[in-house]
mmCIF file of C-alpha atoms and ligand atoms in Angstrom:
data_model
loop_
_atom_site.group_PDB
_atom_site.id
_atom_site.type_symbol
_atom_site.label_atom_id
_atom_site.label_comp_id
_atom_site.label_asym_id
_atom_site.label_seq_id
_atom_site.Cartn_x
_atom_site.Cartn_y
_atom_site.Cartn_z
ATOM 1 C CA UNK V 575 -20.793 191.983 38.639
ATOM 2 C CA UNK V 576 -23.121 194.183 36.563
ATOM 3 C CA UNK V 577 -21.905 197.704 35.784
ATOM 4 C CA UNK V 578 -24.094 200.397 34.264
ATOM 5 C CA UNK V 579 -23.518 203.996 33.335
ATOM 6 C CA UNK V 580 -26.290 206.576 33.686
ATOM 7 C CA UNK V 581 -26.441 210.080 32.205
ATOM 8 C CA UNK V 582 -28.695 212.061 34.557
ATOM 9 C CA UNK V 583 -29.576 215.634 35.472
ATOM 10 C CA UNK V 584 -29.130 215.151 39.210
ATOM 11 C CA UNK V 585 -28.251 212.528 41.814
ATOM 12 C CA UNK V 586 -31.927 212.019 42.780
ATOM 13 C CA UNK V 587 -32.669 210.868 39.259
ATOM 14 C CA UNK V 588 -29.551 208.674 39.367
ATOM 15 C CA UNK V 589 -30.600 206.999 42.650
ATOM 16 C CA UNK V 590 -34.155 206.331 41.404
ATOM 17 C CA UNK V 591 -32.903 204.751 38.177
ATOM 18 C CA UNK V 592 -30.124 202.751 39.841
ATOM 19 C CA UNK V 593 -32.486 201.373 42.557
ATOM 20 C CA UNK V 594 -35.106 200.551 39.897
ATOM 21 C CA UNK V 595 -32.703 198.788 37.566
ATOM 22 C CA UNK V 596 -29.946 197.329 39.745
ATOM 23 C CA UNK V 597 -31.727 197.054 43.091
ATOM 24 C CA UNK V 598 -31.047 198.413 46.560
ATOM 25 C CA UNK V 599 -27.651 196.706 46.942
ATOM 26 C CA UNK V 600 -26.120 198.614 44.004
ATOM 27 C CA UNK V 601 -23.140 200.857 44.785
ATOM 28 C CA UNK V 602 -22.029 204.017 43.006
ATOM 29 C CA UNK V 603 -18.493 203.678 41.648
ATOM 30 C CA UNK V 604 -18.013 207.119 40.157
ATOM 31 C CA UNK V 605 -19.795 210.328 39.320
ATOM 32 C CA UNK V 606 -18.671 213.302 37.273
ATOM 33 C CA UNK V 607 -20.008 216.190 35.289
ATOM 34 C CA UNK V 608 -19.874 215.839 31.507
ATOM 35 C CA UNK V 609 -21.402 217.437 28.464
ATOM 36 C CA UNK V 610 -23.773 215.373 26.367
ATOM 37 C CA UNK V 611 -21.769 213.636 23.645
ATOM 38 C CA UNK V 612 -22.183 215.017 20.121
ATOM 39 C CA UNK V 613 -22.478 218.450 18.580
ATOM 40 C CA UNK V 614 -25.676 219.392 20.420
ATOM 41 C CA UNK V 615 -23.905 218.757 23.740
ATOM 42 C CA UNK V 616 -21.637 221.766 23.203
ATOM 43 C CA UNK V 617 -24.561 224.104 23.776
ATOM 44 C CA UNK V 618 -26.136 222.320 26.671
ATOM 45 C CA UNK V 619 -25.618 222.376 30.409
ATOM 46 C CA UNK V 620 -23.392 219.706 31.868
ATOM 47 C CA UNK V 621 -25.028 216.483 32.974
ATOM 48 C CA UNK V 622 -23.832 213.941 35.512
ATOM 49 C CA UNK V 623 -22.420 210.624 34.448
ATOM 50 C CA UNK V 624 -22.902 208.093 37.233
ATOM 51 C CA UNK V 625 -21.430 204.597 37.138
ATOM 52 C CA UNK V 626 -23.067 202.043 39.429
ATOM 53 C CA UNK V 627 -22.437 198.364 40.020
ATOM 54 C CA UNK V 628 -24.182 195.432 41.622
ATOM 55 C CA UNK V 629 -22.371 192.314 42.763
ATOM 56 C CA UNK V 630 -24.464 189.377 41.604
ATOM 57 C CA UNK V 631 -21.574 186.915 41.656
ATOM 58 C CA UNK V 632 -23.016 185.356 44.867
ATOM 59 C CA UNK V 633 -26.252 184.537 43.062
ATOM 60 C CA UNK V 634 -24.340 183.149 40.083
ATOM 61 C CA UNK V 635 -22.242 180.976 42.392
ATOM 62 C CA UNK V 636 -25.376 179.625 44.111
ATOM 63 C CA UNK V 637 -27.071 178.816 40.837
ATOM 64 C CA UNK V 638 -23.953 177.135 39.489
ATOM 65 C CA UNK V 639 -23.735 175.022 42.654
ATOM 66 C CA UNK V 640 -27.422 174.093 42.167
ATOM 67 C CA UNK V 641 -26.830 173.008 38.611
ATOM 68 C CA UNK V 642 -23.742 171.044 39.651
ATOM 69 C CA UNK V 643 -25.786 169.254 42.304
ATOM 70 C CA UNK V 644 -28.345 168.385 39.624
ATOM 71 C CA UNK V 645 -25.555 166.940 37.476
ATOM 72 C CA UNK V 646 -24.224 164.790 40.301
ATOM 73 C CA UNK V 647 -27.748 163.524 41.074
ATOM 74 C CA UNK V 648 -28.272 162.585 37.427
ATOM 75 C CA UNK V 649 -24.958 160.781 37.316
ATOM 76 C CA UNK V 650 -25.801 158.761 40.439
ATOM 77 C CA UNK V 651 -29.214 157.894 38.962
ATOM 78 C CA UNK V 652 -27.452 156.808 35.759
ATOM 79 C CA UNK V 653 -25.105 154.643 37.753
ATOM 80 C CA UNK V 654 -28.062 152.944 39.541
ATOM 81 C CA UNK V 655 -29.773 152.230 36.217
ATOM 82 C CA UNK V 656 -26.531 150.810 34.791
ATOM 83 C CA UNK V 657 -26.026 148.632 37.900
ATOM 84 C CA UNK V 658 -29.499 147.175 37.386
ATOM 85 C CA UNK V 659 -28.708 146.485 33.734
ATOM 86 C CA UNK V 660 -25.467 144.699 34.659
ATOM 87 C CA UNK V 661 -27.312 142.603 37.262
ATOM 88 C CA UNK V 662 -29.949 141.613 34.718
ATOM 89 C CA UNK V 663 -27.264 140.825 32.125
ATOM 90 C CA UNK V 664 -25.357 138.640 34.593
ATOM 91 C CA UNK V 665 -28.522 136.655 35.348
ATOM 92 C CA UNK V 666 -29.078 136.077 31.660
ATOM 93 C CA UNK V 667 -25.410 135.125 31.282
ATOM 94 C CA UNK V 668 -25.689 132.133 33.548
ATOM 95 C CA UNK V 669 -27.260 130.390 30.505
ATOM 96 C CA UNK V 670 -24.653 131.387 27.967
ATOM 97 C CA UNK V 671 -21.079 130.276 27.138
ATOM 98 C CA UNK V 672 -17.701 131.651 28.477
ATOM 99 C CA UNK V 673 -16.774 133.793 25.527
ATOM 100 C CA UNK V 674 -20.030 135.597 25.928
ATOM 101 C CA UNK V 675 -19.267 136.210 29.603
ATOM 102 C CA UNK V 676 -15.902 137.779 28.687
ATOM 103 C CA UNK V 677 -17.516 140.110 26.173
ATOM 104 C CA UNK V 678 -20.043 141.256 28.746
ATOM 105 C CA UNK V 679 -17.290 141.875 31.328
ATOM 106 C CA UNK V 680 -15.334 143.956 28.808
ATOM 107 C CA UNK V 681 -18.437 145.989 28.129
ATOM 108 C CA UNK V 682 -18.927 146.605 31.842
ATOM 109 C CA UNK V 683 -15.325 147.773 32.181
ATOM 110 C CA UNK V 684 -15.831 150.110 29.254
ATOM 111 C CA UNK V 685 -18.957 151.598 30.752
ATOM 112 C CA UNK V 686 -17.211 152.141 34.122
ATOM 113 C CA UNK V 687 -14.302 153.840 32.372
ATOM 114 C CA UNK V 688 -16.737 156.054 30.473
ATOM 115 C CA UNK V 689 -18.413 156.944 33.725
ATOM 116 C CA UNK V 690 -15.078 157.868 35.325
ATOM 117 C CA UNK V 691 -14.306 160.102 32.358
ATOM 118 C CA UNK V 692 -17.694 161.801 32.671
ATOM 119 C CA UNK V 693 -17.011 162.331 36.375
ATOM 120 C CA UNK V 694 -13.628 163.878 35.542
ATOM 121 C CA UNK V 695 -15.172 166.334 33.081
ATOM 122 C CA UNK V 696 -17.824 167.244 35.613
ATOM 123 C CA UNK V 697 -15.301 167.782 38.431
ATOM 124 C CA UNK V 698 -13.276 170.072 36.173
ATOM 125 C CA UNK V 699 -16.425 172.025 35.402
ATOM 126 C CA UNK V 700 -17.186 172.414 39.092
ATOM 127 C CA UNK V 701 -13.629 173.544 39.823
ATOM 128 C CA UNK V 702 -13.567 176.072 36.972
ATOM 129 C CA UNK V 703 -16.981 177.605 37.820
ATOM 130 C CA UNK V 704 -16.110 177.965 41.481
ATOM 131 C CA UNK V 705 -12.739 179.594 40.762
ATOM 132 C CA UNK V 706 -14.069 181.992 38.097
ATOM 133 C CA UNK V 707 -16.949 183.213 40.263
ATOM 134 C CA UNK V 708 -14.528 183.593 43.159
ATOM 135 C CA UNK V 709 -12.311 185.995 41.159
ATOM 136 C CA UNK V 710 -14.121 189.225 41.761
ATOM 137 C CA UNK V 711 -13.114 192.416 39.943
ATOM 138 C CA UNK V 712 -11.798 195.254 42.081
ATOM 139 C CA UNK V 713 -13.124 198.821 41.823
ATOM 140 C CA UNK V 714 -9.800 199.741 40.195
ATOM 141 C CA UNK V 715 -10.164 197.058 37.514
ATOM 142 C CA UNK V 716 -13.741 198.144 36.795
ATOM 143 C CA UNK V 717 -12.674 201.795 36.432
ATOM 144 C CA UNK V 718 -9.803 200.860 34.113
ATOM 145 C CA UNK V 719 -12.129 198.775 31.959
ATOM 146 C CA UNK V 720 -14.744 201.551 31.884
ATOM 147 C CA UNK V 721 -12.049 203.889 30.563
ATOM 148 C CA UNK V 722 -11.385 201.610 27.588
ATOM 149 C CA UNK V 723 -7.869 200.776 28.709
ATOM 150 C CA UNK V 724 -6.800 197.880 26.526
ATOM 151 C CA UNK V 725 -6.147 194.433 27.972
ATOM 152 C CA UNK V 726 -2.360 194.613 27.699
ATOM 153 C CA UNK V 727 -2.130 197.990 29.460
ATOM 154 C CA UNK V 728 -4.709 196.925 32.061
ATOM 155 C CA UNK V 729 -2.677 193.824 32.925
ATOM 156 C CA UNK V 730 0.466 195.967 33.155
ATOM 157 C CA UNK V 731 -1.245 198.221 35.699
ATOM 158 C CA UNK V 732 -2.677 195.334 37.739
ATOM 159 C CA UNK V 733 0.712 193.557 37.804
ATOM 160 C CA UNK V 734 2.371 196.741 39.037
ATOM 161 C CA UNK V 735 -0.338 197.160 41.686
ATOM 162 C CA UNK V 736 0.018 193.538 42.852
ATOM 163 C CA UNK V 737 3.786 193.847 43.151
ATOM 164 C CA UNK V 738 3.567 197.006 45.313
ATOM 165 C CA UNK V 739 4.545 196.228 48.842
ATOM 166 C CA UNK V 740 3.049 199.058 50.885
ATOM 167 C CA UNK V 741 0.081 200.010 53.024
ATOM 168 C CA UNK V 742 -1.787 201.954 50.340
ATOM 169 C CA UNK V 743 -5.213 200.834 49.146
ATOM 170 C CA UNK V 744 -5.783 199.436 45.676
ATOM 171 C CA UNK V 745 -6.959 202.730 44.154
ATOM 172 C CA UNK V 746 -3.931 204.629 45.459
ATOM 173 C CA UNK V 747 -1.620 201.933 44.141
ATOM 174 C CA UNK V 748 -3.433 202.118 40.788
ATOM 175 C CA UNK V 749 -2.856 205.857 40.681
ATOM 176 C CA UNK V 750 0.877 205.426 41.278
ATOM 177 C CA UNK V 751 1.067 202.660 38.631
ATOM 178 C CA UNK V 752 -0.632 204.887 36.034
ATOM 179 C CA UNK V 753 1.555 207.891 36.919
ATOM 180 C CA UNK V 754 4.660 205.770 36.369
ATOM 181 C CA UNK V 755 3.403 204.819 32.923
ATOM 182 C CA UNK V 756 3.110 208.440 31.712
ATOM 183 C CA UNK V 757 6.481 209.816 30.631
ATOM 184 C CA UNK V 758 6.315 213.574 30.186
ATOM 185 C CA UNK V 759 8.606 215.404 27.772
ATOM 186 C CA UNK V 760 10.175 218.729 28.546
ATOM 187 C CA UNK V 761 11.318 219.719 25.069
ATOM 188 C CA UNK V 762 12.094 223.387 24.614
ATOM 189 C CA UNK V 763 9.868 225.202 22.144
ATOM 190 C CA UNK V 764 12.673 226.658 20.098
ATOM 191 C CA UNK V 765 14.432 225.780 16.880
ATOM 192 C CA UNK V 766 12.602 223.860 14.191
ATOM 193 C CA UNK V 767 9.691 221.699 15.356
ATOM 194 C CA UNK V 768 7.732 219.376 13.056
ATOM 195 C CA UNK V 769 4.256 217.944 13.589
ATOM 196 C CA UNK V 770 3.209 214.686 11.931
ATOM 197 C CA UNK V 771 0.135 212.477 12.168
ATOM 198 C CA UNK V 772 -3.084 211.410 10.464
ATOM 199 C CA UNK V 773 -5.417 213.838 8.686
ATOM 200 C CA UNK V 774 -7.949 215.631 10.857
ATOM 201 C CA UNK V 775 -6.352 214.979 14.259
ATOM 202 C CA UNK V 776 -5.678 218.688 14.766
ATOM 203 C CA UNK V 777 -2.074 219.276 13.637
ATOM 204 C CA UNK V 778 -2.727 222.683 12.062
ATOM 205 C CA UNK V 779 -4.922 223.828 14.955
ATOM 206 C CA UNK V 780 -2.286 222.665 17.476
ATOM 207 C CA UNK V 781 0.426 224.595 15.599
ATOM 208 C CA UNK V 782 -1.788 227.711 15.641
ATOM 209 C CA UNK V 783 -2.308 227.307 19.405
ATOM 210 C CA UNK V 784 1.437 226.928 20.067
ATOM 211 C CA UNK V 785 2.274 229.792 17.730
ATOM 212 C CA UNK V 786 -0.293 231.968 19.514
ATOM 213 C CA UNK V 787 1.169 231.207 22.931
ATOM 214 C CA UNK V 788 4.756 231.701 21.792
ATOM 215 C CA UNK V 789 4.186 234.859 19.750
ATOM 216 C CA UNK V 790 1.423 236.614 21.679
ATOM 217 C CA UNK V 791 2.108 235.528 25.255
ATOM 218 C CA UNK V 792 5.870 234.870 25.296
ATOM 219 C CA UNK V 793 6.627 237.514 22.633
ATOM 220 C CA UNK V 794 8.889 235.206 20.664
ATOM 221 C CA UNK V 795 9.502 235.440 16.923
ATOM 222 C CA UNK V 796 7.685 232.537 15.264
ATOM 223 C CA UNK V 797 7.735 231.261 11.666
ATOM 224 C CA UNK V 798 5.251 228.819 10.141
ATOM 225 C CA UNK V 799 6.017 226.452 7.261
ATOM 226 C CA UNK V 800 3.506 224.122 5.662
ATOM 227 C CA UNK V 801 4.017 221.286 3.243
ATOM 228 C CA UNK V 802 0.336 220.371 3.377
ATOM 229 C CA UNK V 803 -0.554 221.416 -0.141
ATOM 230 C CA UNK V 804 -2.806 218.474 -0.972
ATOM 231 C CA UNK V 805 -5.940 219.429 0.869
ATOM 232 C CA UNK V 806 -7.998 222.302 -0.488
ATOM 233 C CA UNK V 807 -7.921 225.062 2.108
ATOM 234 C CA UNK V 808 -5.064 223.539 4.134
ATOM 235 C CA UNK V 809 -2.613 226.291 3.153
ATOM 236 C CA UNK V 810 -5.280 228.977 3.653
ATOM 237 C CA UNK V 811 -6.034 227.615 7.132
ATOM 238 C CA UNK V 812 -2.455 228.100 8.387
ATOM 239 C CA UNK V 813 -1.910 231.320 6.396
ATOM 240 C CA UNK V 814 -4.991 232.838 8.067
ATOM 241 C CA UNK V 815 -3.484 232.181 11.508
ATOM 242 C CA UNK V 816 -0.094 233.527 10.318
ATOM 243 C CA UNK V 817 -1.785 236.721 9.043
ATOM 244 C CA UNK V 818 -3.796 237.253 12.236
ATOM 245 C CA UNK V 819 -0.732 236.780 14.454
ATOM 246 C CA UNK V 820 1.602 238.538 12.031
ATOM 247 C CA UNK V 821 3.985 235.582 11.675
ATOM 248 C CA UNK V 822 6.410 234.588 8.915
ATOM 249 C CA UNK V 823 4.763 232.060 6.634
ATOM 250 C CA UNK V 824 6.096 229.818 3.842
ATOM 251 C CA UNK V 825 4.639 227.045 1.689
ATOM 252 C CA UNK V 826 7.166 224.366 0.714
ATOM 253 C CA UNK V 827 6.321 222.336 -2.368
ATOM 254 C CA UNK V 828 9.343 220.048 -2.649
ATOM 255 C CA UNK V 829 11.891 218.578 -0.230
ATOM 256 C CA UNK V 830 14.732 220.521 -1.839
ATOM 257 C CA UNK V 831 12.976 223.840 -1.053
ATOM 258 C CA UNK V 832 12.772 223.000 2.638
ATOM 259 C CA UNK V 833 16.286 224.033 3.626
ATOM 260 C CA UNK V 834 15.901 227.332 1.805
ATOM 261 C CA UNK V 835 12.603 228.066 3.578
ATOM 262 C CA UNK V 836 14.141 227.321 6.988
ATOM 263 C CA UNK V 837 17.214 229.451 6.204
ATOM 264 C CA UNK V 838 14.951 232.342 5.196
ATOM 265 C CA UNK V 839 13.496 232.255 8.724
ATOM 266 C CA UNK V 840 16.846 232.193 10.536
ATOM 267 C CA UNK V 841 15.810 235.230 12.593
ATOM 268 C CA UNK V 842 12.904 233.282 14.155
ATOM 269 C CA UNK V 843 13.202 231.761 17.647
ATOM 270 C CA UNK V 844 10.845 228.958 16.702
ATOM 271 C CA UNK V 845 9.794 227.531 13.326
ATOM 272 C CA UNK V 846 6.734 225.268 13.388
ATOM 273 C CA UNK V 847 6.409 222.899 10.411
ATOM 274 C CA UNK V 848 2.946 221.627 9.483
ATOM 275 C CA UNK V 849 2.757 218.419 7.445
ATOM 276 C CA UNK V 850 0.145 216.458 5.630
ATOM 277 C CA UNK V 851 -1.426 213.291 6.990
ATOM 278 C CA UNK V 852 -1.685 210.114 4.980
ATOM 279 C CA UNK V 853 -5.260 209.418 3.897
ATOM 280 C CA UNK V 854 -7.155 207.802 1.057
ATOM 281 C CA UNK V 855 -7.562 211.274 -0.470
ATOM 282 C CA UNK V 856 -3.910 212.198 -0.100
ATOM 283 C CA UNK V 857 -1.434 210.530 -2.455
ATOM 284 C CA UNK V 858 1.637 211.502 -0.406
ATOM 285 C CA UNK V 859 3.128 208.430 1.225
ATOM 286 C CA UNK V 860 4.949 208.545 4.546
ATOM 287 C CA UNK V 861 8.229 207.767 2.744
ATOM 288 C CA UNK V 862 7.758 210.947 0.641
ATOM 289 C CA UNK V 863 7.048 212.901 3.805
ATOM 290 C CA UNK V 864 10.298 211.551 5.206
ATOM 291 C CA UNK V 865 12.253 213.314 2.423
ATOM 292 C CA UNK V 866 10.845 216.650 3.688
ATOM 293 C CA UNK V 867 11.439 215.788 7.356
ATOM 294 C CA UNK V 868 15.057 214.776 6.650
ATOM 295 C CA UNK V 869 15.706 218.261 5.240
ATOM 296 C CA UNK V 870 14.355 219.899 8.409
ATOM 297 C CA UNK V 871 17.318 218.531 10.426
ATOM 298 C CA UNK V 872 15.500 218.494 13.735
ATOM 299 C CA UNK V 873 15.112 216.030 16.544
ATOM 300 C CA UNK V 874 12.027 217.839 17.774
ATOM 301 C CA UNK V 875 9.227 215.961 16.025
ATOM 302 C CA UNK V 876 5.775 215.435 17.566
ATOM 303 C CA UNK V 877 3.327 212.721 16.581
ATOM 304 C CA UNK V 878 -0.144 214.250 16.820
ATOM 305 C CA UNK V 879 -2.882 211.707 17.523
ATOM 306 C CA UNK V 880 -6.467 212.058 18.691
ATOM 307 C CA UNK V 881 -7.702 210.651 22.004
ATOM 308 C CA UNK V 882 -10.775 209.474 20.095
ATOM 309 C CA UNK V 883 -8.698 207.047 17.977
ATOM 310 C CA UNK V 884 -10.048 203.499 18.125
ATOM 311 C CA UNK V 885 -7.762 201.200 20.082
ATOM 312 C CA UNK V 886 -7.163 198.875 17.152
ATOM 313 C CA UNK V 887 -6.009 201.845 15.002
ATOM 314 C CA UNK V 888 -3.518 203.186 17.551
ATOM 315 C CA UNK V 889 -0.755 200.642 16.861
ATOM 316 C CA UNK V 890 -1.128 201.110 13.077
ATOM 317 C CA UNK V 891 -0.696 204.888 13.374
ATOM 318 C CA UNK V 892 2.128 204.677 15.913
ATOM 319 C CA UNK V 893 4.000 202.182 13.732
ATOM 320 C CA UNK V 894 3.155 203.865 10.406
ATOM 321 C CA UNK V 895 4.672 207.221 11.421
ATOM 322 C CA UNK V 896 7.698 205.731 13.226
ATOM 323 C CA UNK V 897 9.987 206.114 10.195
ATOM 324 C CA UNK V 898 9.620 209.875 10.593
ATOM 325 C CA UNK V 899 11.485 209.586 13.911
ATOM 326 C CA UNK V 900 9.012 211.385 16.189
ATOM 327 C CA UNK V 901 10.208 211.666 19.769
ATOM 328 C CA UNK V 902 7.148 213.195 21.449
ATOM 329 C CA UNK V 903 3.419 212.621 21.371
ATOM 330 C CA UNK V 904 0.643 215.228 21.400
ATOM 331 C CA UNK V 905 -2.810 213.860 22.226
ATOM 332 C CA UNK V 906 -5.683 215.968 20.907
ATOM 333 C CA UNK V 907 -9.450 216.295 21.424
ATOM 334 C CA UNK V 908 -9.511 215.263 25.082
ATOM 335 C CA UNK V 909 -12.726 217.310 25.236
ATOM 336 C CA UNK V 910 -14.367 214.877 22.821
ATOM 337 C CA UNK V 911 -14.038 211.786 24.971
ATOM 338 C CA UNK V 912 -15.347 210.734 28.364
ATOM 339 C CA UNK V 913 -12.957 207.796 28.627
ATOM 340 C CA UNK V 914 -9.313 208.703 29.020
ATOM 341 C CA UNK V 915 -7.766 205.238 28.716
ATOM 342 C CA UNK V 916 -6.710 206.074 25.155
ATOM 343 C CA UNK V 917 -4.039 208.440 26.578
ATOM 344 C CA UNK V 918 -2.425 205.505 28.325
ATOM 345 C CA UNK V 919 -2.987 203.124 25.393
ATOM 346 C CA UNK V 920 -1.340 205.601 22.979
ATOM 347 C CA UNK V 921 1.680 206.285 25.203
ATOM 348 C CA UNK V 922 2.208 202.589 25.921
ATOM 349 C CA UNK V 923 2.058 201.846 22.210
ATOM 350 C CA UNK V 924 4.322 204.736 21.145
ATOM 351 C CA UNK V 925 6.836 204.405 23.971
ATOM 352 C CA UNK V 926 7.483 208.173 23.740
ATOM 353 C CA UNK V 927 6.744 210.949 26.227
ATOM 354 C CA UNK V 928 3.729 213.226 26.018
ATOM 355 C CA UNK V 929 4.443 216.895 25.273
ATOM 356 C CA UNK V 930 0.942 218.462 25.103
ATOM 357 C CA UNK V 931 -2.731 217.653 25.165
ATOM 358 C CA UNK V 932 -5.397 219.726 23.460
ATOM 359 C CA UNK V 933 -8.834 220.206 24.921
ATOM 360 C CA UNK V 934 -10.952 222.107 22.386
ATOM 361 C CA UNK V 935 -11.087 224.124 19.184
ATOM 362 C CA UNK V 936 -10.186 227.499 20.691
ATOM 363 C CA UNK V 937 -6.928 229.020 19.436
ATOM 364 C CA UNK V 938 -4.691 229.636 21.361
ATOM 365 C CA UNK V 939 -6.270 228.579 24.670
ATOM 366 C CA UNK V 940 -7.146 224.917 24.374
ATOM 367 C CA UNK V 941 -3.671 223.408 24.774
ATOM 368 C CA UNK V 942 -1.730 222.418 27.885
ATOM 369 C CA UNK V 943 1.041 220.244 29.229
ATOM 370 C CA UNK V 944 -0.095 217.351 31.415
ATOM 371 C CA UNK V 945 1.435 215.342 34.251
ATOM 372 C CA UNK V 946 1.154 211.641 35.007
ATOM 373 C CA UNK V 947 -0.869 212.518 38.105
ATOM 374 C CA UNK V 948 -3.393 214.501 36.042
ATOM 375 C CA UNK V 949 -3.809 211.604 33.595
ATOM 376 C CA UNK V 950 -4.282 209.191 36.526
ATOM 377 C CA UNK V 951 -6.918 211.504 38.048
ATOM 378 C CA UNK V 952 -8.806 211.634 34.738
ATOM 379 C CA UNK V 953 -8.770 207.856 34.392
ATOM 380 C CA UNK V 954 -9.763 207.219 37.999
ATOM 381 C CA UNK V 955 -12.647 209.699 37.743
ATOM 382 C CA UNK V 956 -11.154 212.194 40.201
ATOM 383 C CA UNK V 957 -11.026 214.959 37.605
ATOM 384 C CA UNK V 958 -12.598 215.821 34.256
ATOM 385 C CA UNK V 959 -11.622 217.943 31.268
ATOM 386 C CA UNK V 960 -14.734 220.121 31.019
HETATM 387 N N1 LIG G 2483 -12.952 219.261 19.860
HETATM 388 C C1 LIG G 2483 -11.735 219.487 19.408
HETATM 389 N N2 LIG G 2483 -11.549 219.730 18.112
HETATM 390 C C2 LIG G 2483 -10.286 219.967 17.687
HETATM 391 C C3 LIG G 2483 -9.189 219.968 18.575
HETATM 392 N N3 LIG G 2483 -8.071 220.217 17.839
HETATM 393 C C4 LIG G 2483 -8.486 220.377 16.549
HETATM 394 N N4 LIG G 2483 -9.809 220.228 16.451
HETATM 395 C C5 LIG G 2483 -10.660 220.303 15.267
HETATM 396 O O1 LIG G 2483 -10.384 219.195 14.430
HETATM 397 C C6 LIG G 2483 -10.569 219.567 13.066
HETATM 398 C C7 LIG G 2483 -9.327 219.210 12.265
HETATM 399 O O2 LIG G 2483 -8.252 220.015 12.716
HETATM 400 P P1 LIG G 2483 -6.984 220.336 11.822
HETATM 401 O O3 LIG G 2483 -6.073 221.171 12.660
HETATM 402 O O4 LIG G 2483 -7.378 220.891 10.504
HETATM 403 O O5 LIG G 2483 -6.407 218.852 11.632
HETATM 404 P P2 LIG G 2483 -5.166 218.382 10.734
HETATM 405 O O6 LIG G 2483 -5.758 217.771 9.499
HETATM 406 O O7 LIG G 2483 -4.467 217.364 11.554
HETATM 407 O O8 LIG G 2483 -4.324 219.576 10.466
HETATM 408 C C8 LIG G 2483 -10.880 221.043 13.076
HETATM 409 O O9 LIG G 2483 -12.268 221.216 12.972
HETATM 410 C C9 LIG G 2483 -10.390 221.525 14.432
HETATM 411 O O10 LIG G 2483 -11.092 222.647 14.909
HETATM 412 C C10 LIG G 2483 -9.432 219.696 19.972
HETATM 413 O O11 LIG G 2483 -8.544 219.671 20.827
HETATM 414 N N5 LIG G 2483 -10.731 219.466 20.317
HETATM 415 MG MG1 LIG G 2484 -3.708 220.384 8.673
#
């Protein structure tokens, strides 16, 4: 199976390129509108991303059978040559003594054994090539792979699908399996809420978006606290939002000042606490951050992580921030990816429910809650973010 993705302006262009490159038997697996990746894409019209596939496993199978036939022919030829050699040897042996005869017989036995072993290896090869080319990937499996769903999660989904005993087709079963793997949190947005996670994932922007929705739309009294004093401009960034929205704002420099800051905002319905991410430029270790978090006395802590995080970094982040006791996950920058498997990979790794996703830089608009069905639709190409 060969799968290719095409970024095209229209379906005519897609069909011409697919026919030219994959041939007339190619099938279209998915199509959706996307923006061009990268900064320039923000200002351009949407283009269509078309995924097409061609099943060439039949050809592969035929060629592997051909090569196996060649092997068998060679082996038979070999055997004929060896038979001739043995015959010639036996003729010569009629002149020699008994011990010599025994040695020759042993050698013949050895060569037959070797031949049997060669045959065994070859039979195993034939069996393995025929079974591997017979295991064809389903459309569901191809879509999951195209969405960068990691192997462990992919196998989880396929096992769930295979164990479903109903009339639904594979894609519908896949959708149900994915939905079941997306726990959604329904935490109330009141009291003290802390946001933790790596630098640059969008913690401060997410806090500004939530604050905007709570204060401007829901007319609730919101306070903002930041302990992110390491990065130049980090305090200014949150203070600017606090000024624009006319919110209480406090900078906390040490863990012992935290309780006092929270007490000073006791008239607020919601207090959002911004933290600093661990990075090579930031000397604060997660254990130091924990001292601040402990003083917040809240069970409402969100791990903020970007959907663009590389799969091999997800587990490190999820594990690294675990000692802070987060119980929800916010996945940011869904607008910056065209493959949504990371949502599933992150939630599977964290084992915590998702509270929000963010979909752009606009404060306060680009934030929303998401359901398992919506995530499944994104992954299966039935919906897109932009
Ligand atoms: N495209 C996109 N950019 C975002 C999103 N959320 C935040 N950002 C940007 O990511 C950058 C880092 O955000 P910031 O809130 O400072 O991250 P922090 O270090 O975790 O506090 C900023 O340029 C934000 O505008 C999002 O959902 N989509
Ligand atoms: Mg920040």
